[in-house]
PDB file of C-alpha atoms and ligand atoms in Angstrom:
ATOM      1  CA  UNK A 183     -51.286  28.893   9.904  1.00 51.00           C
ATOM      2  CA  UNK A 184     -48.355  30.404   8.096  1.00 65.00           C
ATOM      3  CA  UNK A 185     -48.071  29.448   4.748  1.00 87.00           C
ATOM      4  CA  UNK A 186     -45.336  26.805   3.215  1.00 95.00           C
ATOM      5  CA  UNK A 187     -45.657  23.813   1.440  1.00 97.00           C
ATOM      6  CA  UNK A 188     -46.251  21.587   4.313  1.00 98.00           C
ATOM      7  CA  UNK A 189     -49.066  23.851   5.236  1.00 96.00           C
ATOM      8  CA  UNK A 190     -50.666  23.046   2.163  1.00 97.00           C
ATOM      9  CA  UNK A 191     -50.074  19.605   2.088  1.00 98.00           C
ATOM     10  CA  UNK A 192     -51.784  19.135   5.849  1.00 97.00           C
ATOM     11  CA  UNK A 193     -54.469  21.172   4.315  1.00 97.00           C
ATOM     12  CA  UNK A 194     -55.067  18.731   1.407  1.00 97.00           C
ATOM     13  CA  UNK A 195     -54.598  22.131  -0.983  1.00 97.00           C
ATOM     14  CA  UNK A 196     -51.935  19.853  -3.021  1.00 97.00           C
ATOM     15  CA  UNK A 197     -51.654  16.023  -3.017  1.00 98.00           C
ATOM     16  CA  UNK A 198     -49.335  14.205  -1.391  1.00 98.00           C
ATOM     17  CA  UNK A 199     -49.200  10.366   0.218  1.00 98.00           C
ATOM     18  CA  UNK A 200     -50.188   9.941   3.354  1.00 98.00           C
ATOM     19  CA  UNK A 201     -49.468   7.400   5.394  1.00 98.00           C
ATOM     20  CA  UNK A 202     -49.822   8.790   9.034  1.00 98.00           C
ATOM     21  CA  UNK A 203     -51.880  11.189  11.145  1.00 98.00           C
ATOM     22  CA  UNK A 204     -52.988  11.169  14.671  1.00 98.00           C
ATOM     23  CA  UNK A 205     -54.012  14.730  16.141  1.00 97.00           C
ATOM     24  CA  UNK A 206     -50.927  16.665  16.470  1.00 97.00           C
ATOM     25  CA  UNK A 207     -48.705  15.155  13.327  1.00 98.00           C
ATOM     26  CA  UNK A 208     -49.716  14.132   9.843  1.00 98.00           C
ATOM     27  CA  UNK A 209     -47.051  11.964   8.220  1.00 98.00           C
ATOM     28  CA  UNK A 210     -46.242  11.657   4.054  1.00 98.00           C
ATOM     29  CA  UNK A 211     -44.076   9.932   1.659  1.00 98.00           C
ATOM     30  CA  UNK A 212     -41.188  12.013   1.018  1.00 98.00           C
ATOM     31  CA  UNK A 213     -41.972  13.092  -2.929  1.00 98.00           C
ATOM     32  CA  UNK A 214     -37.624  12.392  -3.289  1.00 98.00           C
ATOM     33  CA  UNK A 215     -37.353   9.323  -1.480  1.00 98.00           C
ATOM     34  CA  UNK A 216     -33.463   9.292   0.050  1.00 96.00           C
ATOM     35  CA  UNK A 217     -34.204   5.217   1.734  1.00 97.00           C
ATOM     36  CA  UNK A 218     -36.936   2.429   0.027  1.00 97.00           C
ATOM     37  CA  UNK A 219     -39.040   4.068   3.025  1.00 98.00           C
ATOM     38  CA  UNK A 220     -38.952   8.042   2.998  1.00 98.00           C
ATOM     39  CA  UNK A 221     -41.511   9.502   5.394  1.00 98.00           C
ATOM     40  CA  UNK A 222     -42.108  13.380   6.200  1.00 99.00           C
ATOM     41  CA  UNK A 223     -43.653  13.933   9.981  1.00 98.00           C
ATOM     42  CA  UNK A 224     -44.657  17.401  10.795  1.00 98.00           C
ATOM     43  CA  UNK A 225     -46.698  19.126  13.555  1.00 97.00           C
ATOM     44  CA  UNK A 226     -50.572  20.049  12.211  1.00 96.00           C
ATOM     45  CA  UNK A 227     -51.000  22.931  14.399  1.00 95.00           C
ATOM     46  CA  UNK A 228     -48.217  24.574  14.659  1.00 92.00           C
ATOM     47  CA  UNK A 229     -45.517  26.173  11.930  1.00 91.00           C
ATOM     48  CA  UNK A 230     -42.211  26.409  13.332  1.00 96.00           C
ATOM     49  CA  UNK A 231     -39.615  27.327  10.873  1.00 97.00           C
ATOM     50  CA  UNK A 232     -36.441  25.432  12.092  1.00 98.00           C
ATOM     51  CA  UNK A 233     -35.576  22.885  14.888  1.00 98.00           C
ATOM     52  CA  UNK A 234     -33.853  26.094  16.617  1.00 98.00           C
ATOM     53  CA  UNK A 235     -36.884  27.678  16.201  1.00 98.00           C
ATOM     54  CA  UNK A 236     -38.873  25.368  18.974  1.00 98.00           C
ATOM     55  CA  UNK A 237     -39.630  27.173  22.168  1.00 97.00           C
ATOM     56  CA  UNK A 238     -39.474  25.488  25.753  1.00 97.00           C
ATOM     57  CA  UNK A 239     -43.249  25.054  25.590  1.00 96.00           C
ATOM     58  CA  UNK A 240     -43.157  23.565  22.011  1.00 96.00           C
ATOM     59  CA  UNK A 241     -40.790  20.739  23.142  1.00 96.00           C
ATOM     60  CA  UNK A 242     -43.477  17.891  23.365  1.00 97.00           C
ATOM     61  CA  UNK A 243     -44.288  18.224  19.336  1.00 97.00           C
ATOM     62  CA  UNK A 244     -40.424  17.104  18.627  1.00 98.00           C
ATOM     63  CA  UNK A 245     -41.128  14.210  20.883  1.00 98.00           C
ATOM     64  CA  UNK A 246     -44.666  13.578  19.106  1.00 98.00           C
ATOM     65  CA  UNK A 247     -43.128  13.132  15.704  1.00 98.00           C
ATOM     66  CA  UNK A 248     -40.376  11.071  16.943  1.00 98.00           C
ATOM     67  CA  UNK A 249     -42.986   8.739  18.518  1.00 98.00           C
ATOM     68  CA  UNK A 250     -44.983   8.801  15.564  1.00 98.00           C
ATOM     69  CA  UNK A 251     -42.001   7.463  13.385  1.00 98.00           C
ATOM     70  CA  UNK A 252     -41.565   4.877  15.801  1.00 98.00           C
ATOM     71  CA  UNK A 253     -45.602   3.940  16.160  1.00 98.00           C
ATOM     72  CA  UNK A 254     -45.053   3.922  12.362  1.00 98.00           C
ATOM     73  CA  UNK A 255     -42.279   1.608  12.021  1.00 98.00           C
ATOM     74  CA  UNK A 256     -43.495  -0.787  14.289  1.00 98.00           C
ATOM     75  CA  UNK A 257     -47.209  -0.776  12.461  1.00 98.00           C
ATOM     76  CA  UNK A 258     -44.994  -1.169   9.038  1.00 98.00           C
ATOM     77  CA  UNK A 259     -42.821  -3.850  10.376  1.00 98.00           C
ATOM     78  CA  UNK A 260     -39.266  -2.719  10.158  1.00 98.00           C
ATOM     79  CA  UNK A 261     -38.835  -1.587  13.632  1.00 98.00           C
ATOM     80  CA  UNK A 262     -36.659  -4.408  14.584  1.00 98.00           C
ATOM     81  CA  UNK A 263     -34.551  -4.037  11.473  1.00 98.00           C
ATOM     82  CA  UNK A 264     -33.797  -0.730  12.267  1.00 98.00           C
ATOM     83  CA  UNK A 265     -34.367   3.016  11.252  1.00 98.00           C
ATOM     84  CA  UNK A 266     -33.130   6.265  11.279  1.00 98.00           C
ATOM     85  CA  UNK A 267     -34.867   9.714  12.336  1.00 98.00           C
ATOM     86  CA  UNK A 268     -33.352  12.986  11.073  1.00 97.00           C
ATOM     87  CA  UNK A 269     -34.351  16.570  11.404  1.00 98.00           C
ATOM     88  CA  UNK A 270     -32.150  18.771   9.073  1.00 98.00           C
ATOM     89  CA  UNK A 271     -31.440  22.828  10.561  1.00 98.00           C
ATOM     90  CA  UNK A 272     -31.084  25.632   7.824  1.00 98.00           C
ATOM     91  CA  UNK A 273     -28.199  25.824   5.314  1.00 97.00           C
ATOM     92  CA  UNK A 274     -25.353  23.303   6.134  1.00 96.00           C
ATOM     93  CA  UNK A 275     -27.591  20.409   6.582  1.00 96.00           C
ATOM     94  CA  UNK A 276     -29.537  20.878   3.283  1.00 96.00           C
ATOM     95  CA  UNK A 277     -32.812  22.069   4.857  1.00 98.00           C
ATOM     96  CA  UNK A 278     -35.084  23.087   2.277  1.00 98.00           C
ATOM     97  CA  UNK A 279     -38.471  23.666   3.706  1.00 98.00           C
ATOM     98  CA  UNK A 280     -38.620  26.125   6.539  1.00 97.00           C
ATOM     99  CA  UNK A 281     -41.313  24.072   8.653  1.00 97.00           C
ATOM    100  CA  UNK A 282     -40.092  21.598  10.941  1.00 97.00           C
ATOM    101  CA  UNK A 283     -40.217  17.848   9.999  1.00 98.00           C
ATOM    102  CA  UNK A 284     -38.709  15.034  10.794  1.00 98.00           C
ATOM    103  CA  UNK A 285     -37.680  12.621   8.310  1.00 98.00           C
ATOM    104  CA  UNK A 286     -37.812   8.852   8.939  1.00 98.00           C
ATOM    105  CA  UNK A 287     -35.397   6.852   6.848  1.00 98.00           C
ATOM    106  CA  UNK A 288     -35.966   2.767   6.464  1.00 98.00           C
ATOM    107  CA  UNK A 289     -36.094  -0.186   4.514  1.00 97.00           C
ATOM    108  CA  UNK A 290     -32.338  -0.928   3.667  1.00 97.00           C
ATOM    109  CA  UNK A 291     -29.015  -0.510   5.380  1.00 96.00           C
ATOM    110  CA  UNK A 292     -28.209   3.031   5.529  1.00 95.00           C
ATOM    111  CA  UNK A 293     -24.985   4.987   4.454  1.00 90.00           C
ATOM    112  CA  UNK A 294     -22.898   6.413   7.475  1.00 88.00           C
ATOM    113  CA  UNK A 295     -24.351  10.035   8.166  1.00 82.00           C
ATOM    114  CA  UNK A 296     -22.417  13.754   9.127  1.00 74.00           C
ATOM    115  CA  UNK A 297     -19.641  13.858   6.408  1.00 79.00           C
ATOM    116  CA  UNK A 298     -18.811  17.166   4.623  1.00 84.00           C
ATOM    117  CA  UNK A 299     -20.555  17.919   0.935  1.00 79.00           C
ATOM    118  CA  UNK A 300     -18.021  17.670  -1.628  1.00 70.00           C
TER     119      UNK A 300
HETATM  120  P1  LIG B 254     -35.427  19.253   4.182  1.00 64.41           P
HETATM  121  O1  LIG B 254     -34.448  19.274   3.056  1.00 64.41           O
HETATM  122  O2  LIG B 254     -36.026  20.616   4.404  1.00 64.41           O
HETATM  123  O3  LIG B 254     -34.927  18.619   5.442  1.00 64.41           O
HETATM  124  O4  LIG B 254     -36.586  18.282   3.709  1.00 64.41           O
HETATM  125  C1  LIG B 254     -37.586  18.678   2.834  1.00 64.41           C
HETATM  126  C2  LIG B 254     -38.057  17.441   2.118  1.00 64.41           C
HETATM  127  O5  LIG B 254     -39.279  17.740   1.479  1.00 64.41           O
HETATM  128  C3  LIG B 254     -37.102  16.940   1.030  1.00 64.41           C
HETATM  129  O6  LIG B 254     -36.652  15.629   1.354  1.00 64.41           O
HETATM  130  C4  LIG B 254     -37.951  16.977  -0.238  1.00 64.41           C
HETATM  131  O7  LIG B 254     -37.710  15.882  -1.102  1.00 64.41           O
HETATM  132  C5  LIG B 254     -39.357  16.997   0.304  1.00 64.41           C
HETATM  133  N1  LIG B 254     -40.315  17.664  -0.564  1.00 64.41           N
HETATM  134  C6  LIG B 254     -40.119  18.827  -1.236  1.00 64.41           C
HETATM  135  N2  LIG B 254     -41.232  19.165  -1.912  1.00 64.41           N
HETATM  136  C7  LIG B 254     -42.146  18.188  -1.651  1.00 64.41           C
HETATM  137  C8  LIG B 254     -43.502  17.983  -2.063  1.00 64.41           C
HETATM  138  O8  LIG B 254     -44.102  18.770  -2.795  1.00 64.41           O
HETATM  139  N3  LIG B 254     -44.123  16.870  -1.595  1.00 64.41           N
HETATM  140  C9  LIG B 254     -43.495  15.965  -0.786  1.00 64.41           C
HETATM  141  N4  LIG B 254     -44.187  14.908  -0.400  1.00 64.41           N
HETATM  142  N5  LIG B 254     -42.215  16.138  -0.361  1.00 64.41           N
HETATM  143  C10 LIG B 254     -41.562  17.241  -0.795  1.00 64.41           C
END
């Protein structure tokens, strides 16, 4: 597996929370929580670098970690209240670490999303 951060953090080489994992998608508490609940889901097995990365055969892991927020939410109880799922793509939407995830965003009303920076 190529190297990042998330790489590391699926391999258990540095700590992190985790609150999810099935076969295909481990999921963590986001070490900067943005929301009271700030979860990280990324594939296991594969390192993709961005979301335009994903090839027509890797489709089904952007579905897995969106139904793993969602499996998540409704174990956690806040389903009904509502969530948000983002997936941020290279420099003008802030991404930071260049291995997909998806970032699930809960707990408390959320801020309208998509206005410029500054
Ligand atoms: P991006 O900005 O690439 O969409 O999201 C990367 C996320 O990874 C950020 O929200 C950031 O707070 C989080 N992050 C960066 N370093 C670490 C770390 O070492 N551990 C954890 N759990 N999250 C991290």
């Amino acid at each position: 597996m190529t190297d990042t951060l998330f790489g590391k953090i699926i391999r258990r080489e540095i700590p992190a929370t985790i609150v999810y994992e099935d076969d295909e998608v481990l999921g963590f508490n986001d070490i900067a929580p943005q929301a009271p609940v700030h979860v990280l889901f990324v594939p296991k097995n594969e390192v993709i670098a961005t979301l335009d990365d994903v090839q027509p055969g890797q489709a089904h892991l952007i579905g897995k970690l969106a139904l793993a927020a969602a499996a998540y939410a409704r174990q956690q109880g806040f389903a009904q209240d509502g969530y948000r799922i983002v997936m941020n793509c290279r420099e003008h939407a802030g991404q930071t670490v260049f291995h997909i995830h998806l970032h699930l965003l809960a707990g408390a009303p959320l801020g309208r999303f998509g206005t410029p920076a500054g």
